[in-house]
mmCIF file of C-alpha atoms in Angstrom:
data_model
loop_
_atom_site.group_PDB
_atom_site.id
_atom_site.type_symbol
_atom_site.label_atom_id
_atom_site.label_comp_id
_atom_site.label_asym_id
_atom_site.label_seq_id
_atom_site.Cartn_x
_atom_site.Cartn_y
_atom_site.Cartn_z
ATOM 1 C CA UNK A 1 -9.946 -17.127 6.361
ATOM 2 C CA UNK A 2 -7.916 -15.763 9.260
ATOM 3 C CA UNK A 3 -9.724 -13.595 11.632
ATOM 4 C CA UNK A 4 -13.530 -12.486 11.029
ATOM 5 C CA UNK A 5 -15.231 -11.032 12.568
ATOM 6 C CA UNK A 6 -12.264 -8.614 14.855
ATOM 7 C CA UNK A 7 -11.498 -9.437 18.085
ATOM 8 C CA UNK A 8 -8.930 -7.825 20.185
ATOM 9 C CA UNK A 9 -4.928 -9.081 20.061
ATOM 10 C CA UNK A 10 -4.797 -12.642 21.985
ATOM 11 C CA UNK A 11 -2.021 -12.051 24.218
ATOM 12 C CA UNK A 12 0.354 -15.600 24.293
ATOM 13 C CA UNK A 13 3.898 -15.730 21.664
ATOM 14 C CA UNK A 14 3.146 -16.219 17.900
ATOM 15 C CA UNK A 15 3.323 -19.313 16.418
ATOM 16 C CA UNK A 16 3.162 -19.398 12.755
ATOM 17 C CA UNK A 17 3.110 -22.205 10.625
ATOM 18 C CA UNK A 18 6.298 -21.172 8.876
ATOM 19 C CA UNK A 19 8.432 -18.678 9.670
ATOM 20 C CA UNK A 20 8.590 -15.896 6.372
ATOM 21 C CA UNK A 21 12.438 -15.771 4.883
ATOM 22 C CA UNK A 22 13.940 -11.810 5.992
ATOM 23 C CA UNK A 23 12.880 -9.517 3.867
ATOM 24 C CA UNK A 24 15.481 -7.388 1.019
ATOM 25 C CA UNK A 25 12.782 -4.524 0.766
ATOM 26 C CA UNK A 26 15.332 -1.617 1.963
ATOM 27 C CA UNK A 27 12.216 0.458 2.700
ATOM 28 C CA UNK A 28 11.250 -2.134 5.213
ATOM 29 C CA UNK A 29 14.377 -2.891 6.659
ATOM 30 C CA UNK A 30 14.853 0.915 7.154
ATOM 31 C CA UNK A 31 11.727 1.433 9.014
ATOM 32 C CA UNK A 32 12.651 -2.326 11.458
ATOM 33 C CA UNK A 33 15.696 -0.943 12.008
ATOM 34 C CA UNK A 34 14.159 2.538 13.078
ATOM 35 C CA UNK A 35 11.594 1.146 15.107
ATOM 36 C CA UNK A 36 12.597 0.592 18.822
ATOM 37 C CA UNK A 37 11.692 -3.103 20.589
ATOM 38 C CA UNK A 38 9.697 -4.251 21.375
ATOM 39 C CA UNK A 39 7.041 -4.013 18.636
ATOM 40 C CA UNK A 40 4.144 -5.734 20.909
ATOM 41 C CA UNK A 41 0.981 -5.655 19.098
ATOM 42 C CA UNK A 42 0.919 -3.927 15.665
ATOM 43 C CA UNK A 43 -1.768 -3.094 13.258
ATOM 44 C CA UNK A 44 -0.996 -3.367 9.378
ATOM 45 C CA UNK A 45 -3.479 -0.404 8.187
ATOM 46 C CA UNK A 46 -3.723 -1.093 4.685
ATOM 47 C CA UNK A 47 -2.287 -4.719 4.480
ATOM 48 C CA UNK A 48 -0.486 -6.687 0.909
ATOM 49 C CA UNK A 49 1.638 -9.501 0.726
ATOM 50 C CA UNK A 50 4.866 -7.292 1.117
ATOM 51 C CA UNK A 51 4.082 -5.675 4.344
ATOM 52 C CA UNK A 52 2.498 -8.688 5.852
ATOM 53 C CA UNK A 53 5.136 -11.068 5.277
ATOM 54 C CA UNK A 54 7.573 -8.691 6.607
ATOM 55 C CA UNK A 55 5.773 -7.806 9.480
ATOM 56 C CA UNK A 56 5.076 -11.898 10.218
ATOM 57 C CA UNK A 57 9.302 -12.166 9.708
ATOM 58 C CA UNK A 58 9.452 -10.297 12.987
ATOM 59 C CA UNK A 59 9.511 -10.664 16.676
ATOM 60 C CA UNK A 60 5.554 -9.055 17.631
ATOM 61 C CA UNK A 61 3.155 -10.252 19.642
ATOM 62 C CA UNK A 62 0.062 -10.310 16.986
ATOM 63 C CA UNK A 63 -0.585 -8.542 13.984
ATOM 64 C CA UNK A 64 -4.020 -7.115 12.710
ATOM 65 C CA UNK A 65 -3.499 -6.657 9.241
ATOM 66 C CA UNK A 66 -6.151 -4.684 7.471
ATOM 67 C CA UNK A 67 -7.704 -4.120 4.005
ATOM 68 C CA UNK A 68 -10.854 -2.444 2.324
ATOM 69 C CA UNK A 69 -11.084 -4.654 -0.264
ATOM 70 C CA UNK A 70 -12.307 -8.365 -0.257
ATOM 71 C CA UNK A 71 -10.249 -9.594 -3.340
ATOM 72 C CA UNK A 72 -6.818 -8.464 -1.620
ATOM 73 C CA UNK A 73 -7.730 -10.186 1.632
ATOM 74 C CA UNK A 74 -8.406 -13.182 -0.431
ATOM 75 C CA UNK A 75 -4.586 -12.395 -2.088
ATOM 76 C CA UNK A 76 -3.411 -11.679 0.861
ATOM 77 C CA UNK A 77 -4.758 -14.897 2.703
ATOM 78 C CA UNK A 78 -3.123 -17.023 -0.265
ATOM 79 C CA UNK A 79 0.090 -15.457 -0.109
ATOM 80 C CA UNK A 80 0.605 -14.933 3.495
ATOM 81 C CA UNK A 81 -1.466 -17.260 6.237
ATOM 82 C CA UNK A 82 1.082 -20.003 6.455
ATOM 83 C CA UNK A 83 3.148 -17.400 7.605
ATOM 84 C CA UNK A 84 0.298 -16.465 10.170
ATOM 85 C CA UNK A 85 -0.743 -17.484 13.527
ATOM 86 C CA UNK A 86 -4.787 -18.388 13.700
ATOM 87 C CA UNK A 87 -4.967 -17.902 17.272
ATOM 88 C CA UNK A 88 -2.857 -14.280 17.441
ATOM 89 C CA UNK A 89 -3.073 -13.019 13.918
ATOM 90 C CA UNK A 90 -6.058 -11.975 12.191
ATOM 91 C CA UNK A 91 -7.186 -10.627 8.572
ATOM 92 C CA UNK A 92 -9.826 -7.947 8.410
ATOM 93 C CA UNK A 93 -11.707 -6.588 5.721
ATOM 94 C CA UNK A 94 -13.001 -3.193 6.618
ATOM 95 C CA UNK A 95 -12.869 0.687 6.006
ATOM 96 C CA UNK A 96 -11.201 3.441 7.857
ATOM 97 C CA UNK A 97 -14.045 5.769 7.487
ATOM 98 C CA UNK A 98 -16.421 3.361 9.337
ATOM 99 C CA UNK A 99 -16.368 4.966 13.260
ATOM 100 C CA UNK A 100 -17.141 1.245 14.594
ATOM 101 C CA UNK A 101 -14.075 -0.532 12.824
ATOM 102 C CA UNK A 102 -11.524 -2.217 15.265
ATOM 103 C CA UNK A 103 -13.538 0.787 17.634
ATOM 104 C CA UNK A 104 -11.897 0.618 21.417
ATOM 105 C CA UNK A 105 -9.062 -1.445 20.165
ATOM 106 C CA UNK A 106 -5.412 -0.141 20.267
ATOM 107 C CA UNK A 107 -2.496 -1.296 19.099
ATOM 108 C CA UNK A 108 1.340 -0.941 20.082
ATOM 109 C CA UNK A 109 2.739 -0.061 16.607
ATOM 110 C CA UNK A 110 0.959 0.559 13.346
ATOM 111 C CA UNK A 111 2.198 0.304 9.630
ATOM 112 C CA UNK A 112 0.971 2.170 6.677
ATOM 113 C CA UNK A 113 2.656 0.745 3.735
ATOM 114 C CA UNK A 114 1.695 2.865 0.514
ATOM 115 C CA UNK A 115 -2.197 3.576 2.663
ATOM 116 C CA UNK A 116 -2.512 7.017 1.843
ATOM 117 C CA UNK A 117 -1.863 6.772 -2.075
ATOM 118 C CA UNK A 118 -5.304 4.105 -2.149
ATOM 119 C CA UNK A 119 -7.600 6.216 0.515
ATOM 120 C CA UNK A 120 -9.427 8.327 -2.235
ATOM 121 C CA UNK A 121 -10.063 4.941 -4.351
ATOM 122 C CA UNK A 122 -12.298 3.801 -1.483
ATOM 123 C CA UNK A 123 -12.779 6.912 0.896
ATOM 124 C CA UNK A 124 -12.606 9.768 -1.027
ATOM 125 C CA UNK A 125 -11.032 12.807 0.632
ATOM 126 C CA UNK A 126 -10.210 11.175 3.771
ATOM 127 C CA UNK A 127 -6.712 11.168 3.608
ATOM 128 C CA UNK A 128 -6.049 13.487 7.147
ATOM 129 C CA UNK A 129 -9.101 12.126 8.908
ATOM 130 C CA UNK A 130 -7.297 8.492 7.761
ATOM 131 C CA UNK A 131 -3.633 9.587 9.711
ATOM 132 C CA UNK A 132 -6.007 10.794 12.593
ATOM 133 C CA UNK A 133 -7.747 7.129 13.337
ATOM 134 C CA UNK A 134 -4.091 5.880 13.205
ATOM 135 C CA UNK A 135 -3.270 8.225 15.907
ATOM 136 C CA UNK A 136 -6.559 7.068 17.772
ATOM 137 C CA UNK A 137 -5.897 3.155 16.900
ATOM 138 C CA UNK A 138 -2.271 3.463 19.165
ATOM 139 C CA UNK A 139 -1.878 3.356 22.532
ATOM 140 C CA UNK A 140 -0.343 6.611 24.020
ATOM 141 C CA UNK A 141 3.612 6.190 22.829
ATOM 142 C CA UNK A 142 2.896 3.990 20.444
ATOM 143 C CA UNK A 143 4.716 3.981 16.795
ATOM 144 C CA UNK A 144 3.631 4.539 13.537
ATOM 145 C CA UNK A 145 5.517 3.301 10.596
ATOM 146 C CA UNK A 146 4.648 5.160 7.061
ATOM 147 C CA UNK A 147 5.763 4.430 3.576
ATOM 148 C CA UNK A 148 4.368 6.131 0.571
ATOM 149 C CA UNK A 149 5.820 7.363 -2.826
ATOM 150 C CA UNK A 150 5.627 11.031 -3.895
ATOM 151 C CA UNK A 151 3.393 12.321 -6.736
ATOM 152 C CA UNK A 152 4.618 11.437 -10.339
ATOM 153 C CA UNK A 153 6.489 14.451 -12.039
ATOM 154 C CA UNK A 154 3.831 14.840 -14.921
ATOM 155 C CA UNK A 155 6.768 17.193 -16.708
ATOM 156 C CA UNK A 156 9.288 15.200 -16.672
ATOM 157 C CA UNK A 157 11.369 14.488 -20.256
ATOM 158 C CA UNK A 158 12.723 11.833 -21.905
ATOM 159 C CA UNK A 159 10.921 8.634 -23.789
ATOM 160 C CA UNK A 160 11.883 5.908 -20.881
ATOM 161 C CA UNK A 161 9.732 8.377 -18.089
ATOM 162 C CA UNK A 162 6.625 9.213 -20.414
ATOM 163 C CA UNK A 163 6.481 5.581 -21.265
ATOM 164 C CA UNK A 164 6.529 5.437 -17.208
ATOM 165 C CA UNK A 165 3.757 8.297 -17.066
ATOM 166 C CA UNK A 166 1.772 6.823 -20.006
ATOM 167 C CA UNK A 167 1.180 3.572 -18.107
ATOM 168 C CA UNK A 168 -0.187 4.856 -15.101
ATOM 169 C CA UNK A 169 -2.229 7.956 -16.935
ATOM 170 C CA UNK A 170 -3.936 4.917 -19.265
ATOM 171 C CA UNK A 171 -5.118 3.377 -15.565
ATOM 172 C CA UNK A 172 -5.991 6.780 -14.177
ATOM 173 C CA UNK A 173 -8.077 7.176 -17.651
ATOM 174 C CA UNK A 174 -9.962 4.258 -17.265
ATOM 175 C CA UNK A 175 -10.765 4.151 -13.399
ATOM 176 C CA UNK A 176 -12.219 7.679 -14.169
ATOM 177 C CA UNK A 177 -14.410 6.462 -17.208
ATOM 178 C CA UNK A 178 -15.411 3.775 -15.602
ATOM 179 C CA UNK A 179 -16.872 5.884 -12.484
ATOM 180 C CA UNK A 180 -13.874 4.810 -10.239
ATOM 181 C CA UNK A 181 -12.644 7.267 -7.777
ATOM 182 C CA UNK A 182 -8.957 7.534 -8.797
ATOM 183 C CA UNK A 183 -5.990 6.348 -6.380
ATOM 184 C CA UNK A 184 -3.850 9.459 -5.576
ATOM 185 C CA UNK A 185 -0.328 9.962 -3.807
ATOM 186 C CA UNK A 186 0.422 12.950 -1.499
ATOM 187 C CA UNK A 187 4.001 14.771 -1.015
ATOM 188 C CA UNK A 188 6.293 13.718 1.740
ATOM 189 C CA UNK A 189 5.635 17.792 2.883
ATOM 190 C CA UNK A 190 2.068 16.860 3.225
ATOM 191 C CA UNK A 191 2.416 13.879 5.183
ATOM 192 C CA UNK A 192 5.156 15.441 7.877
ATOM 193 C CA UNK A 193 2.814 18.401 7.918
ATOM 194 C CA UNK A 194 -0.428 16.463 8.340
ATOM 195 C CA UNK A 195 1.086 13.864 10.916
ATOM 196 C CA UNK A 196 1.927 16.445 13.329
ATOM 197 C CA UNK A 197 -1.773 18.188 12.952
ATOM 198 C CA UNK A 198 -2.906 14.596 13.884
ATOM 199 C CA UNK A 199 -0.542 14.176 16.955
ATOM 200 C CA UNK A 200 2.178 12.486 16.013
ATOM 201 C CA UNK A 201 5.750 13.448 16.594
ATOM 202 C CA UNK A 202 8.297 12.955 13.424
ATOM 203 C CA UNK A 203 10.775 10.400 14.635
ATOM 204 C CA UNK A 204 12.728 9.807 11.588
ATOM 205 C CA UNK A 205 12.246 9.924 8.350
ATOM 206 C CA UNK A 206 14.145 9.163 4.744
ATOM 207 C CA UNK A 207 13.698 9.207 1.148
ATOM 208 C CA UNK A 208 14.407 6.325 -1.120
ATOM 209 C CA UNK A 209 15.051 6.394 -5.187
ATOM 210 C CA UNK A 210 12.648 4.369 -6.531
ATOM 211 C CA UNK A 211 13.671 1.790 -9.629
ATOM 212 C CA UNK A 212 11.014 1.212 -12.466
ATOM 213 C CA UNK A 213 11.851 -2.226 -14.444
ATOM 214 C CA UNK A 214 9.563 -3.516 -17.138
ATOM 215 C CA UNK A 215 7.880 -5.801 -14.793
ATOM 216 C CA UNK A 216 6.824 -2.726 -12.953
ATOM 217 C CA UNK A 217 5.406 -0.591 -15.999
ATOM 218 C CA UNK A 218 3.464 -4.390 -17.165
ATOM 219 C CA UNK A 219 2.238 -4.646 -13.808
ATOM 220 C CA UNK A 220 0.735 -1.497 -14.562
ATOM 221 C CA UNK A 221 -0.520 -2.273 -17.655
ATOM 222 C CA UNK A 222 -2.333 -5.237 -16.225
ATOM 223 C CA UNK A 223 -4.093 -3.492 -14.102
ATOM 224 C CA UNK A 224 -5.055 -0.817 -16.676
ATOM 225 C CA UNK A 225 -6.380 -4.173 -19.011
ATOM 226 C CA UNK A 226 -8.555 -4.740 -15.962
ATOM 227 C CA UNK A 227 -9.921 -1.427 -15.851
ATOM 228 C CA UNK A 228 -10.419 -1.068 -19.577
ATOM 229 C CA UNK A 229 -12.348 -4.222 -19.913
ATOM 230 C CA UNK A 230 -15.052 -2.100 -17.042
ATOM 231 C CA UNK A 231 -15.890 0.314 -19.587
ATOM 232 C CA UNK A 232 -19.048 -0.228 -21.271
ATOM 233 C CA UNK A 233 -18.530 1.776 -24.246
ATOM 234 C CA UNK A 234 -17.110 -0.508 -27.144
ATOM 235 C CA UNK A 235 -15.599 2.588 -28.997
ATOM 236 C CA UNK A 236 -14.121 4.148 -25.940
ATOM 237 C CA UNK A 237 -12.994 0.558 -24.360
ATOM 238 C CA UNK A 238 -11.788 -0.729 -28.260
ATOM 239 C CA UNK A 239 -9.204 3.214 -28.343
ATOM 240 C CA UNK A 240 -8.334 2.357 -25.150
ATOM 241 C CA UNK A 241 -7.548 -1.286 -25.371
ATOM 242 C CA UNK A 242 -5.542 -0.318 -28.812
ATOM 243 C CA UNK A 243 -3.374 2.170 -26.997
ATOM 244 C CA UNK A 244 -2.589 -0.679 -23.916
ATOM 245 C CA UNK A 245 -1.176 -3.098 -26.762
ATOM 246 C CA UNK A 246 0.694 0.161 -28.248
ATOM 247 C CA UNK A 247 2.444 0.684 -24.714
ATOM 248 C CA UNK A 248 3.055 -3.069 -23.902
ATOM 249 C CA UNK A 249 5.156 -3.417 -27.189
ATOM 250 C CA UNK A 250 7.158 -0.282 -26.375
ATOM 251 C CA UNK A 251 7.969 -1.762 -23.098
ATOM 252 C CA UNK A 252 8.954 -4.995 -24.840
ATOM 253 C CA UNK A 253 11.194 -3.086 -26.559
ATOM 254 C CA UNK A 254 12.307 -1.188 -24.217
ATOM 255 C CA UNK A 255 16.149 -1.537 -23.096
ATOM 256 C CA UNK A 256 16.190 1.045 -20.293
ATOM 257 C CA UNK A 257 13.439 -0.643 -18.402
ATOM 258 C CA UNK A 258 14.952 -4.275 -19.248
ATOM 259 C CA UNK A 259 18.011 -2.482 -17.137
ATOM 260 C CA UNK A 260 15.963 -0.414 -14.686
ATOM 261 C CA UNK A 261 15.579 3.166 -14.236
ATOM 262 C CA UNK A 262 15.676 5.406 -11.500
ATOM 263 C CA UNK A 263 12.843 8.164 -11.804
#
C-alpha cells in the first residue's frame, strides 16, 4: 500500500519503478497540453487507473492521488504502483467532506477526472462545497484540471441510445433499492458557473463527443449485476436480474455498439 497515513509531498525528482507508456485518452492529452509547466506537486482528487497512470506518465514532482473508497485504492494500487514512486507518491483513502483530510496541505495542480459525477454516491449534496476544498487544497495560482460528462439525454430516440439509457437506469434502479445514494452528473453550465463562485478563473475549456461501444454498455451491466445481487428481496432482485440478461443479449446483438456510437 502506497502512502497511509498522508504526509505532505517529499520534495526530491520521482522515481518510479516503470515509467507508464503516453497515454491516447484525447481528454487527457487535451487538458496536458493546456496545462502550463511546470506541474510541481499535483493532487489526483478522485483517483482510477486512467488518471493515475497518466498523471505518473508525466514530468511532476509527486502526486497525491485520492479516493473514498477502499476497494478502488486496492484497484488502483494493482493497476498503477509500479508506475509509482514510494518515497514521493502516495495513495489515500479518504472523503472530501471530512474538514481534517490532507488539512494544511496544498498542492500545485489538482485533477478531477469524472469527481463530481461520484460525490452524491458518497457525500450527498456536496458537489459545490467539493469544487470549494479544491480551491482551498491549491496554492494561490495553482491549476485545476476538470473532466466530467454531461447528464444523459433521458429523451433521446432511437433503439441503439435507449439500449444506452436502459443500462445505466437498471444501475440507477438498483443502487436506489438497495439504499445507495445514486451517482449523478452535473452540466458543463453548472460546473463553469459553480467554479467561478468557488474562486477559480475559467482558463480553457472544451467539449468532447463521447463513443459508447459494447464493452462500455457491459461494463455497465456488470456493475448493475453487482448492485442487483445487494437487494434482499428475491422477487424484486429475480425481475431485476431477468431484465440484466434481457439487455446483455441485446447488446450481443447489437451491431451499432459492435461499431461504436456517438451519443
Amino acid at each position: 500500500r502506497l502512502g497511509s497515513p498522508a504526509r505532505a509531498p517529499v520534495a526530491r525528482a520521482r522515481k518510479p519503478v516503470r515509467r507508464p507508456p503516453e497515454t491516447k485518452d484525447a481528454v487527457f492529452r487535451w487538458l496536458g497540453a493546456a496545462m502550463p509547466d511546470p506541474w510541481g506537486r499535483v493532487l489526483d482528487a478522485g483517483t482510477g487507473p486512467g488518471s493515475l497512470t497518466w498523471l505518473a506518465s508525466l514530468c511532476v514532482d509527486s502526486i497525491t492521488a485520492v479516493t473514498a473508497c477502499e476497494g478502488m485504492r486496492v484497484t488502483v494500487d494493482e493497476d498503477v504502483s509500479q508506475y509509482l514512486d514510494p518515497v514521493t507518491d502516495q495513495i489515500l483513502v479518504g472523503n472530501w467532506q471530512d474538514r481534517e483530510f490532507l488539512r494544511g496541505i496544498t498542492f500545485d495542480a489538482a485533477v478531477a477526472d469524472y469527481l463530481l459525477g461520484s460525490v452524491d454516491h458518497f457525500a450527498a449534496h456536496f458537489q459545490n462545497r467539493l469544487l470549494r476544498r479544491l480551491h482551498e487544497s491549491l496554492r494561490p495560482g495553482g491549476w485545476l484540471l476538470f473532466a466530467g460528462k454531461e447528464p444523459e439525454d433521458l429523451h433521446a430516440a432511437g433503439e441503439t441510445p435507449r439500449l444506452i439509457l436502459d443500462a445505466e437506469a437498471l444501475r440507477h434502479a438498483a443502487m436506489g433499492l438497495s439504499g445507495q445514494q445514486l451517482y449523478r452528473e452535473v452540466p458543463m453550465w453548472w460546473v463553469l458557473e459553480e467554479l467561478s463562485n468557488a474562486g477559480f478563473q475559467i482558463h480553457k475549456y472544451q467539449v468532447f463527443p463521447r463513443r459508447v461501444t459494447a464493452k462500455k454498455v457491459n461494463w455497465q451491466l456488470g456493475w448493475a449485476a453487482e448492485e442487483i445481487a445487494k437487494i434482499t428481496d428475491p422477487m424484486l432482485r429475480s425481475g431485476l436480474q431477468q431484465r440484466h440478461e434481457a439487455l446483455r443479449r441485446k447488446t450481443e446483438l447489437s451491431m451499432a455498439l459492435r461499431r461504436g456510437v456517438l451519443f
